[in-house]
Amino acid sequence: MKLRRLIQIESNRQRAYENKFARSIRKALIAQAEHYLNHGYISNDMQATINELYETIMPDYLSRQWEQLERNNLEKKERFFIDAWRRWISEYTITSLATKVTNIDKTTQEEISRQTLAGATAGETTQEIQERIIEVFNGKATKARARMIARTEVGEAVNLAKTKSAQDWGAQTDEELGKLWVHRGAKDPRDWHMALDTGIPIPINDTWTVTNPNTGETDLMMHPHDPNASAGNVINCGCQVIYTRLGFRRRF
């Protein structure tokens, strides 16, 4: 498969997931606000939604990356890692997603408190404050926030799964692998991410030096959405890594 065609397919698939989960996340945010008004605390709708996101995307991309590396291979390799992949996904959801959801919920709670204070300062009744909160959570700001969360979390799920799959492939085959940083475009693109999209693979164990000109922070990133990277290089990033078998890179 030609590299340009592969990039387009991967970009379209990631965008579809972003759209799907942006809708789910927006519904979860609205449900949490409504639950707060009825019960005095936000619900766990976001936890269920984020769990679904990772549990849907990670298995898909673990398999897809493996299949891409397997193309043109005369000796097909069995996927001995399927059970290990399930355990890896389970461990990730247990150890990492709780913190993510806690941070998302904290921002939701802060927004509810902000609207409550604004309403009280304006002399609104309890009913009016509730209507204010519902209006805000059904508005454009929540829609935009849902898209940002979806883009960030889908990007992390995609890149972590592809990296895990490529590492397992390399361990089983002893083949030399490379990787490309692919910038998928954005309304407000990060120029410094675009500069990494050269179309030339680097060895799988090398890092990209990623400097955010807005903050001056420099991250050595193994892939887009590297969990060790700073927020400015991760949040709302839609970039994707593509792993290649260096011996066959001219056929992509």
mmCIF file of C-alpha atoms in Angstrom:
data_model
loop_
_atom_site.group_PDB
_atom_site.id
_atom_site.type_symbol
_atom_site.label_atom_id
_atom_site.label_comp_id
_atom_site.label_asym_id
_atom_site.label_seq_id
_atom_site.Cartn_x
_atom_site.Cartn_y
_atom_site.Cartn_z
ATOM 1 C CA MET A 1 0.000 0.000 0.000
ATOM 2 C CA LYS A 2 1.362 3.436 -0.926
ATOM 3 C CA LEU A 3 2.288 5.598 2.046
ATOM 4 C CA ARG A 4 0.050 8.477 0.989
ATOM 5 C CA ARG A 5 -2.940 6.148 0.708
ATOM 6 C CA LEU A 6 -2.178 4.568 4.073
ATOM 7 C CA ILE A 7 -1.967 7.969 5.745
ATOM 8 C CA GLN A 8 -5.318 8.989 4.259
ATOM 9 C CA ILE A 9 -6.996 5.785 5.442
ATOM 10 C CA GLU A 10 -5.572 6.151 8.942
ATOM 11 C CA SER A 11 -6.526 9.831 9.110
ATOM 12 C CA ASN A 12 -10.107 9.151 8.036
ATOM 13 C CA ARG A 13 -10.462 6.341 10.565
ATOM 14 C CA GLN A 14 -9.118 8.452 13.401
ATOM 15 C CA ARG A 15 -11.421 11.319 12.425
ATOM 16 C CA ALA A 16 -14.407 8.987 12.477
ATOM 17 C CA TYR A 17 -13.541 7.918 16.004
ATOM 18 C CA GLU A 18 -13.092 11.560 17.038
ATOM 19 C CA ASN A 19 -16.548 12.441 15.709
ATOM 20 C CA LYS A 20 -18.172 9.404 17.305
ATOM 21 C CA PHE A 21 -16.740 9.995 20.746
ATOM 22 C CA ALA A 22 -17.146 13.772 20.634
ATOM 23 C CA ARG A 23 -20.889 13.111 20.517
ATOM 24 C CA SER A 24 -20.685 10.574 23.349
ATOM 25 C CA ILE A 25 -18.546 12.856 25.505
ATOM 26 C CA ARG A 26 -20.883 15.810 24.953
ATOM 27 C CA LYS A 27 -23.834 13.664 26.058
ATOM 28 C CA ALA A 28 -21.880 12.594 29.144
ATOM 29 C CA LEU A 29 -21.078 16.213 30.063
ATOM 30 C CA ILE A 30 -24.739 17.208 29.769
ATOM 31 C CA ALA A 31 -25.825 14.162 31.785
ATOM 32 C CA GLN A 32 -23.360 15.064 34.522
ATOM 33 C CA ALA A 33 -24.710 18.602 34.766
ATOM 34 C CA GLU A 34 -28.287 17.337 34.930
ATOM 35 C CA HIS A 35 -27.321 14.777 37.568
ATOM 36 C CA TYR A 36 -25.707 17.512 39.636
ATOM 37 C CA LEU A 37 -28.858 19.617 39.563
ATOM 38 C CA ASN A 38 -30.960 16.643 40.682
ATOM 39 C CA HIS A 39 -28.617 15.077 43.223
ATOM 40 C CA GLY A 40 -25.953 17.625 44.163
ATOM 41 C CA TYR A 41 -22.983 15.828 42.593
ATOM 42 C CA ILE A 42 -21.884 14.850 39.098
ATOM 43 C CA SER A 43 -22.403 11.294 37.862
ATOM 44 C CA ASN A 44 -19.855 8.781 36.562
ATOM 45 C CA ASP A 45 -21.089 9.061 32.959
ATOM 46 C CA MET A 46 -17.693 10.339 31.845
ATOM 47 C CA GLN A 47 -15.850 7.371 33.326
ATOM 48 C CA ALA A 48 -18.036 4.958 31.359
ATOM 49 C CA THR A 49 -17.594 6.968 28.140
ATOM 50 C CA ILE A 50 -13.801 7.260 28.372
ATOM 51 C CA ASN A 51 -13.516 3.567 29.221
ATOM 52 C CA GLU A 52 -15.579 2.724 26.150
ATOM 53 C CA LEU A 53 -13.339 4.938 24.009
ATOM 54 C CA TYR A 54 -10.137 3.139 24.978
ATOM 55 C CA GLU A 55 -11.676 -0.339 25.025
ATOM 56 C CA THR A 56 -13.005 0.223 21.487
ATOM 57 C CA ILE A 57 -10.015 1.903 19.857
ATOM 58 C CA MET A 58 -7.068 0.076 21.369
ATOM 59 C CA PRO A 59 -7.986 -3.437 20.146
ATOM 60 C CA ASP A 60 -8.729 -2.035 16.691
ATOM 61 C CA TYR A 61 -5.345 -0.344 16.311
ATOM 62 C CA LEU A 62 -3.372 -3.136 17.913
ATOM 63 C CA SER A 63 -4.674 -5.380 15.127
ATOM 64 C CA ARG A 64 -4.463 -2.786 12.352
ATOM 65 C CA GLN A 65 -0.833 -1.935 13.060
ATOM 66 C CA TRP A 66 0.091 -5.619 13.129
ATOM 67 C CA GLU A 67 -1.607 -6.190 9.779
ATOM 68 C CA GLN A 68 0.178 -3.228 8.209
ATOM 69 C CA LEU A 69 3.561 -4.561 9.301
ATOM 70 C CA GLU A 70 2.668 -8.045 8.094
ATOM 71 C CA ARG A 71 2.013 -6.956 4.510
ATOM 72 C CA ASN A 72 4.567 -8.282 2.040
ATOM 73 C CA ASN A 73 5.847 -10.727 4.647
ATOM 74 C CA LEU A 74 6.286 -14.164 3.138
ATOM 75 C CA GLU A 75 5.931 -15.893 6.497
ATOM 76 C CA LYS A 76 2.791 -14.740 8.312
ATOM 77 C CA LYS A 77 3.223 -14.446 12.054
ATOM 78 C CA GLU A 78 0.598 -15.678 14.467
ATOM 79 C CA ARG A 79 -0.579 -13.129 16.986
ATOM 80 C CA PHE A 80 0.624 -14.725 20.173
ATOM 81 C CA PHE A 81 0.046 -11.382 21.896
ATOM 82 C CA ILE A 82 -3.761 -11.286 21.865
ATOM 83 C CA ASP A 83 -4.172 -12.338 25.509
ATOM 84 C CA ALA A 84 -1.297 -10.064 26.515
ATOM 85 C CA TRP A 85 -2.963 -7.197 24.651
ATOM 86 C CA ARG A 86 -6.192 -7.750 26.586
ATOM 87 C CA ARG A 87 -4.282 -7.637 29.871
ATOM 88 C CA TRP A 88 -2.385 -4.564 28.727
ATOM 89 C CA ILE A 89 -5.622 -2.709 27.883
ATOM 90 C CA SER A 90 -7.195 -3.742 31.177
ATOM 91 C CA GLU A 91 -4.180 -2.568 33.145
ATOM 92 C CA TYR A 92 -4.115 0.737 31.279
ATOM 93 C CA THR A 93 -7.789 1.469 31.951
ATOM 94 C CA ILE A 94 -7.332 0.685 35.634
ATOM 95 C CA THR A 95 -4.109 2.618 36.218
ATOM 96 C CA SER A 96 -4.399 5.618 33.882
ATOM 97 C CA LEU A 97 -8.001 6.414 33.024
ATOM 98 C CA ALA A 98 -9.136 7.198 36.563
ATOM 99 C CA THR A 99 -6.754 10.152 36.732
ATOM 100 C CA LYS A 100 -7.846 11.384 33.303
ATOM 101 C CA VAL A 101 -11.527 11.252 34.239
ATOM 102 C CA THR A 102 -10.890 12.907 37.603
ATOM 103 C CA ASN A 103 -9.295 15.863 35.810
ATOM 104 C CA ILE A 104 -12.157 16.101 33.311
ATOM 105 C CA ASP A 105 -14.729 15.909 36.109
ATOM 106 C CA LYS A 106 -12.880 18.573 38.084
ATOM 107 C CA THR A 107 -13.160 20.991 35.164
ATOM 108 C CA THR A 108 -16.875 20.145 34.835
ATOM 109 C CA GLN A 109 -17.430 20.821 38.520
ATOM 110 C CA GLU A 110 -15.562 24.122 38.251
ATOM 111 C CA GLU A 111 -17.774 25.201 35.353
ATOM 112 C CA ILE A 112 -20.929 24.385 37.324
ATOM 113 C CA SER A 113 -19.587 26.359 40.306
ATOM 114 C CA ARG A 114 -18.675 29.272 38.049
ATOM 115 C CA GLN A 115 -22.162 29.430 36.554
ATOM 116 C CA THR A 116 -23.758 29.091 39.987
ATOM 117 C CA LEU A 117 -21.700 32.011 41.306
ATOM 118 C CA ALA A 118 -22.453 34.120 38.229
ATOM 119 C CA GLY A 119 -26.162 33.471 38.634
ATOM 120 C CA ALA A 120 -26.138 34.237 42.351
ATOM 121 C CA THR A 121 -24.183 37.454 41.756
ATOM 122 C CA ALA A 122 -26.781 38.477 39.174
ATOM 123 C CA GLY A 123 -29.540 37.878 41.729
ATOM 124 C CA GLU A 124 -31.044 34.916 39.887
ATOM 125 C CA THR A 125 -33.398 32.473 41.573
ATOM 126 C CA THR A 126 -32.469 28.820 42.079
ATOM 127 C CA GLN A 127 -34.593 27.877 39.072
ATOM 128 C CA GLU A 128 -32.907 30.514 36.926
ATOM 129 C CA ILE A 129 -29.437 29.327 37.985
ATOM 130 C CA GLN A 130 -30.379 25.774 37.044
ATOM 131 C CA GLU A 131 -31.617 26.945 33.671
ATOM 132 C CA ARG A 132 -28.375 28.881 33.201
ATOM 133 C CA ILE A 133 -26.305 25.745 33.865
ATOM 134 C CA ILE A 134 -28.368 23.613 31.487
ATOM 135 C CA GLU A 135 -28.117 26.273 28.775
ATOM 136 C CA VAL A 136 -24.336 26.457 29.124
ATOM 137 C CA PHE A 137 -23.884 22.686 29.023
ATOM 138 C CA ASN A 138 -26.086 22.432 25.943
ATOM 139 C CA GLY A 139 -24.204 25.244 24.218
ATOM 140 C CA LYS A 140 -21.259 25.712 21.876
ATOM 141 C CA ALA A 141 -18.632 25.797 24.628
ATOM 142 C CA THR A 142 -19.479 22.278 25.778
ATOM 143 C CA LYS A 143 -19.568 21.043 22.187
ATOM 144 C CA ALA A 144 -16.097 22.490 21.611
ATOM 145 C CA ARG A 145 -14.830 21.032 24.859
ATOM 146 C CA ALA A 146 -16.197 17.600 23.944
ATOM 147 C CA ARG A 147 -14.372 17.712 20.614
ATOM 148 C CA MET A 148 -11.125 18.691 22.346
ATOM 149 C CA ILE A 149 -11.428 15.831 24.845
ATOM 150 C CA ALA A 150 -12.289 13.372 22.077
ATOM 151 C CA ARG A 151 -9.391 14.460 19.867
ATOM 152 C CA THR A 152 -6.957 14.194 22.781
ATOM 153 C CA GLU A 153 -8.122 10.833 24.100
ATOM 154 C CA VAL A 154 -8.629 9.205 20.700
ATOM 155 C CA GLY A 155 -5.127 10.349 19.741
ATOM 156 C CA GLU A 156 -3.651 8.814 22.857
ATOM 157 C CA ALA A 157 -5.520 5.525 22.424
ATOM 158 C CA VAL A 158 -4.465 5.262 18.757
ATOM 159 C CA ASN A 159 -0.797 6.054 19.282
ATOM 160 C CA LEU A 160 -0.318 3.936 22.388
ATOM 161 C CA ALA A 161 -1.958 0.924 20.723
ATOM 162 C CA LYS A 162 0.056 1.262 17.524
ATOM 163 C CA THR A 163 3.259 1.580 19.514
ATOM 164 C CA LYS A 164 2.505 -1.499 21.614
ATOM 165 C CA SER A 165 1.670 -3.533 18.503
ATOM 166 C CA ALA A 166 4.832 -2.424 16.677
ATOM 167 C CA GLN A 167 6.997 -3.226 19.698
ATOM 168 C CA ASP A 168 5.498 -6.701 19.922
ATOM 169 C CA TRP A 169 5.960 -7.246 16.182
ATOM 170 C CA GLY A 170 9.594 -6.230 16.423
ATOM 171 C CA ALA A 171 10.177 -8.494 19.412
ATOM 172 C CA GLN A 172 8.733 -11.483 17.574
ATOM 173 C CA THR A 173 10.359 -10.954 14.181
ATOM 174 C CA ASP A 174 13.646 -9.189 15.019
ATOM 175 C CA GLU A 175 12.943 -6.951 12.026
ATOM 176 C CA GLU A 176 14.231 -3.406 11.952
ATOM 177 C CA LEU A 177 11.298 -1.023 12.248
ATOM 178 C CA GLY A 178 10.982 2.660 11.561
ATOM 179 C CA LYS A 179 8.325 5.247 12.342
ATOM 180 C CA LEU A 180 6.912 8.409 10.829
ATOM 181 C CA TRP A 181 5.246 11.350 12.532
ATOM 182 C CA VAL A 182 2.076 12.226 10.611
ATOM 183 C CA HIS A 183 0.416 15.604 11.113
ATOM 184 C CA ARG A 184 -3.274 15.258 10.254
ATOM 185 C CA GLY A 185 -4.098 18.948 10.078
ATOM 186 C CA ALA A 186 -6.091 21.102 12.471
ATOM 187 C CA LYS A 187 -7.993 24.373 12.690
ATOM 188 C CA ASP A 188 -5.076 25.841 14.639
ATOM 189 C CA PRO A 189 -2.145 23.621 13.596
ATOM 190 C CA ARG A 190 1.009 23.353 15.660
ATOM 191 C CA ASP A 191 3.703 24.432 13.205
ATOM 192 C CA TRP A 192 6.349 22.607 15.207
ATOM 193 C CA HIS A 193 4.383 19.348 14.822
ATOM 194 C CA MET A 194 3.967 19.934 11.098
ATOM 195 C CA ALA A 195 7.746 20.252 10.791
ATOM 196 C CA LEU A 196 8.130 16.675 12.075
ATOM 197 C CA ASP A 197 6.004 15.295 9.230
ATOM 198 C CA THR A 198 8.880 14.757 6.776
ATOM 199 C CA GLY A 199 7.799 11.456 5.224
ATOM 200 C CA ILE A 200 11.168 9.978 6.209
ATOM 201 C CA PRO A 201 11.091 7.223 8.851
ATOM 202 C CA ILE A 202 13.400 7.286 11.858
ATOM 203 C CA PRO A 203 14.427 4.141 13.804
ATOM 204 C CA ILE A 204 11.754 2.917 16.199
ATOM 205 C CA ASN A 205 13.862 3.550 19.303
ATOM 206 C CA ASP A 206 14.816 7.111 18.355
ATOM 207 C CA THR A 207 12.945 10.133 19.688
ATOM 208 C CA TRP A 208 11.665 13.302 18.090
ATOM 209 C CA THR A 209 12.831 16.543 19.679
ATOM 210 C CA VAL A 210 9.635 18.558 20.017
ATOM 211 C CA THR A 211 9.977 22.160 21.187
ATOM 212 C CA ASN A 212 6.862 24.211 21.897
ATOM 213 C CA PRO A 213 7.736 27.799 20.869
ATOM 214 C CA ASN A 214 4.892 29.145 22.996
ATOM 215 C CA THR A 215 6.289 27.774 26.245
ATOM 216 C CA GLY A 216 9.893 26.987 25.389
ATOM 217 C CA GLU A 217 9.396 23.445 26.685
ATOM 218 C CA THR A 218 11.220 20.676 24.830
ATOM 219 C CA ASP A 219 10.027 17.074 24.906
ATOM 220 C CA LEU A 220 11.848 14.026 23.586
ATOM 221 C CA MET A 221 8.866 12.096 22.259
ATOM 222 C CA MET A 222 8.755 8.461 21.188
ATOM 223 C CA HIS A 223 5.496 9.110 19.328
ATOM 224 C CA PRO A 224 2.631 11.642 19.240
ATOM 225 C CA HIS A 225 0.798 11.594 22.578
ATOM 226 C CA ASP A 226 3.831 10.265 24.395
ATOM 227 C CA PRO A 227 2.577 10.118 28.013
ATOM 228 C CA ASN A 228 5.822 11.739 29.190
ATOM 229 C CA ALA A 229 5.289 14.832 27.035
ATOM 230 C CA SER A 230 4.049 18.200 28.287
ATOM 231 C CA ALA A 231 0.400 19.201 27.944
ATOM 232 C CA GLY A 232 1.156 21.709 25.174
ATOM 233 C CA ASN A 233 2.346 18.892 22.920
ATOM 234 C CA VAL A 234 -0.527 16.531 23.724
ATOM 235 C CA ILE A 235 -3.847 18.253 24.423
ATOM 236 C CA ASN A 236 -6.004 18.553 21.295
ATOM 237 C CA CYS A 237 -3.244 17.012 19.173
ATOM 238 C CA GLY A 238 -4.426 14.884 16.256
ATOM 239 C CA CYS A 239 -1.023 13.630 15.074
ATOM 240 C CA GLN A 240 -0.452 9.934 14.525
ATOM 241 C CA VAL A 241 2.568 7.660 14.330
ATOM 242 C CA ILE A 242 2.903 5.173 11.484
ATOM 243 C CA TYR A 243 5.321 2.274 11.926
ATOM 244 C CA THR A 244 6.993 0.743 8.904
ATOM 245 C CA ARG A 245 9.212 -2.227 8.179
ATOM 246 C CA LEU A 246 12.315 -0.414 6.997
ATOM 247 C CA GLY A 247 13.181 -3.174 4.550
ATOM 248 C CA PHE A 248 9.873 -2.541 2.732
ATOM 249 C CA ARG A 249 9.465 1.207 3.172
ATOM 250 C CA ARG A 250 9.768 1.899 -0.576
ATOM 251 C CA ARG A 251 6.673 -0.193 -1.165
ATOM 252 C CA PHE A 252 4.483 1.969 1.072
#
